[in-house]
Short mmCIF file of C-alpha atoms in Angstrom, two decimals:
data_model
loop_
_atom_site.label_atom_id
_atom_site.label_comp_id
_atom_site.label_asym_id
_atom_site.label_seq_id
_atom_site.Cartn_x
_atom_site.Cartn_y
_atom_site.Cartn_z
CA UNK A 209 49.88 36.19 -12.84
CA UNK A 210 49.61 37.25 -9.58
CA UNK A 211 49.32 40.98 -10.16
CA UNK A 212 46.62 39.82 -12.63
CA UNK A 213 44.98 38.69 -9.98
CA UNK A 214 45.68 41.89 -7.79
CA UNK A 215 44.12 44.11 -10.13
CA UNK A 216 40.89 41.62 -10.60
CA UNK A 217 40.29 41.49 -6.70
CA UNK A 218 40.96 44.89 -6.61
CA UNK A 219 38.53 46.34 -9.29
CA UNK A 220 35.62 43.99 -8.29
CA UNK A 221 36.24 45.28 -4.95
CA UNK A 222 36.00 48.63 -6.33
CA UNK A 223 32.64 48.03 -8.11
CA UNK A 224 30.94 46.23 -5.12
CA UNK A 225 32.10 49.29 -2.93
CA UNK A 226 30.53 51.54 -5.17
CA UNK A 227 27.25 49.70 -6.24
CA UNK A 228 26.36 49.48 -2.42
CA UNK A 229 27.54 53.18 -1.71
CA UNK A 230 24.87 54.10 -4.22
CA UNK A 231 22.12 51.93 -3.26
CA UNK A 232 20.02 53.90 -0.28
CA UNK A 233 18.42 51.19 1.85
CA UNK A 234 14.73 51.74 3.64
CA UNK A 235 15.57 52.73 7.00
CA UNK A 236 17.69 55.81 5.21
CA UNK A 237 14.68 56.72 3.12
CA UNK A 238 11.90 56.39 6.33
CA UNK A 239 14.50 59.02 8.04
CA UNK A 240 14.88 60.93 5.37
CA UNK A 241 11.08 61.50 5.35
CA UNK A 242 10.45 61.57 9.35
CA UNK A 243 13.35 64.48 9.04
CA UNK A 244 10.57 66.56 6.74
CA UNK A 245 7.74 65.39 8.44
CA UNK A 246 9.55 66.97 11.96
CA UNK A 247 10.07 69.91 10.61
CA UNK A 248 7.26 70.85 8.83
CA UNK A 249 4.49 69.25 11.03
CA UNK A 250 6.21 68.26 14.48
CA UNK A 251 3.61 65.15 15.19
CA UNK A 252 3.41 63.78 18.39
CA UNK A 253 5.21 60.28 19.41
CA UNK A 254 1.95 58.20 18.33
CA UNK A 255 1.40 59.96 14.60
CA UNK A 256 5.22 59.92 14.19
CA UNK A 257 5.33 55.57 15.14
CA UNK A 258 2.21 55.72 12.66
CA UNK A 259 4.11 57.76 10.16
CA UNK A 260 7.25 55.20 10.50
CA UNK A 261 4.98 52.43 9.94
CA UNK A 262 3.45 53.64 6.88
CA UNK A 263 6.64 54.39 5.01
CA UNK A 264 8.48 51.57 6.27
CA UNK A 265 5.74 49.60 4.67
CA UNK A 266 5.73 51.35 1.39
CA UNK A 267 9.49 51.64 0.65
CA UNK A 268 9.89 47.52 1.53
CA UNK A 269 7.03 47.07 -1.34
CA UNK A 270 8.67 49.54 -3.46
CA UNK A 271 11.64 47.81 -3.25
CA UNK A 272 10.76 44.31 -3.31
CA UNK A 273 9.23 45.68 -6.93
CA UNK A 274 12.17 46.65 -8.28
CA UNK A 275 13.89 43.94 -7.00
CA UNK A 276 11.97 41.58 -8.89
CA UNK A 277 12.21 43.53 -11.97
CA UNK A 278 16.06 43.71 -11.61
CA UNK A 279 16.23 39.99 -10.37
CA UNK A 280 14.39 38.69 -14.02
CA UNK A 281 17.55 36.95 -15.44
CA UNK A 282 15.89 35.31 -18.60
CA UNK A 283 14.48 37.33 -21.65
CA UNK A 284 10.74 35.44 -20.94
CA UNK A 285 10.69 36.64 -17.11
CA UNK A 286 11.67 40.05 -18.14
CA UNK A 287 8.44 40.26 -20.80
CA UNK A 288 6.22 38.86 -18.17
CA UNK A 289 6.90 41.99 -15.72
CA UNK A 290 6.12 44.22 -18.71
CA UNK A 291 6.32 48.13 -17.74
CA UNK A 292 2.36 48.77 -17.69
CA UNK A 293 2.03 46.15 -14.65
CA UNK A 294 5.11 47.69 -13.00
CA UNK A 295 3.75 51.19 -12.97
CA UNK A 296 -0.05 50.13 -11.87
CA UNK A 297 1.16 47.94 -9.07
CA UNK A 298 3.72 51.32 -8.28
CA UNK A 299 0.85 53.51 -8.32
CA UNK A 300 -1.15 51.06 -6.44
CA UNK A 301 1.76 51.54 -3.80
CA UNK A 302 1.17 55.32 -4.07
CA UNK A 303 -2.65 55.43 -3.50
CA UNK A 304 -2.20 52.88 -0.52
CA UNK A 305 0.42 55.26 1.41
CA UNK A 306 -2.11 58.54 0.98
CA UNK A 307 -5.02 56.44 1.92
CA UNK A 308 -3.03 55.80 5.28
CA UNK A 309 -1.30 59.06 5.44
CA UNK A 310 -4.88 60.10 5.20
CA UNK A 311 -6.15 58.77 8.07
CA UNK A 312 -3.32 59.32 10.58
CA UNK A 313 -2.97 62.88 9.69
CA UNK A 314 -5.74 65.19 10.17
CA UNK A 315 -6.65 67.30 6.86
CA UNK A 316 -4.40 70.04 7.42
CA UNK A 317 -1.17 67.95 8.26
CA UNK A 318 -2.07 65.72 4.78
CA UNK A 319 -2.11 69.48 2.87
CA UNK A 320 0.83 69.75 4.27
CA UNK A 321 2.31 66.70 3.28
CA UNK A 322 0.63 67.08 -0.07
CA UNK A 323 2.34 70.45 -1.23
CA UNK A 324 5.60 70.16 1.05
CA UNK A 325 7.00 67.47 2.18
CA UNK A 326 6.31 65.05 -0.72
CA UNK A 327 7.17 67.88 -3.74
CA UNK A 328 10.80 67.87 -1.52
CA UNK A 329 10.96 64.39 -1.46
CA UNK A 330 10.47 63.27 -5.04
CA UNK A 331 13.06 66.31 -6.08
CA UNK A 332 15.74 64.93 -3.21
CA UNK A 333 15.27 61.45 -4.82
CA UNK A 334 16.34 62.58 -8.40
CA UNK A 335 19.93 63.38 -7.47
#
């Protein structure tokens, strides 16, 4: 019984260790981006706050999304957030974070971003 019990403990331990070892939290993906954005465009204290901001913003929606698709326990919920919604409101997310990256870079910085930094970022996320 009590190495039963041993075992349990010790394999949900297991899981929850590795569930939140996978699970990359906002601030890590805002660095992982200001990293990029450093190297390949070096902005100034201001742009880089206004940078921060922007993605901080947009990750926290992104995941609030998918938090709410994962946190649908019942079959009904679940058909309510059908995937058509999901993606619109995702790309909805997109086109916000250009329009903003828009107007705190200035039109060479945003090519920049365009054919860089966010082609890196999207291939770094599919590990």
């Amino acid at each position: 019984m009590r190495n039963s019990f041993i075992l349990v403990l010790g394999l949900l331990l297991a899981l929850n260790t590795t569930l939140h070892a996978q699970k990359e939290g906002v601030a890590d993906k805002v660095n992982t981006v200001l990293a990029k954005f450093d190297t390949t465009i070096k902005p100034d204290k201001a742009k880089r706050s206004s940078i921060e901001t922007i993605f901080t913003d947009f990750y926290a929606a992104q995941d609030k999304l998918r938090n709410n698709i994962q946190g649908s326990s019942t079959l009904a919920q679940g058909l309510q957030q059908d995937y058509q919604s999901v993606r619109k409101q995702n790309d909805r997310l997109f086109t916000e974070r250009d329009s903003q990256l828009k107007k705190a870079l200035s039109a060479e910085e945003y090519k920049k971003w365009k054919e860089d930094i966010e082609p890196s970022i999207r291939k770094s996320g599919k590990k």
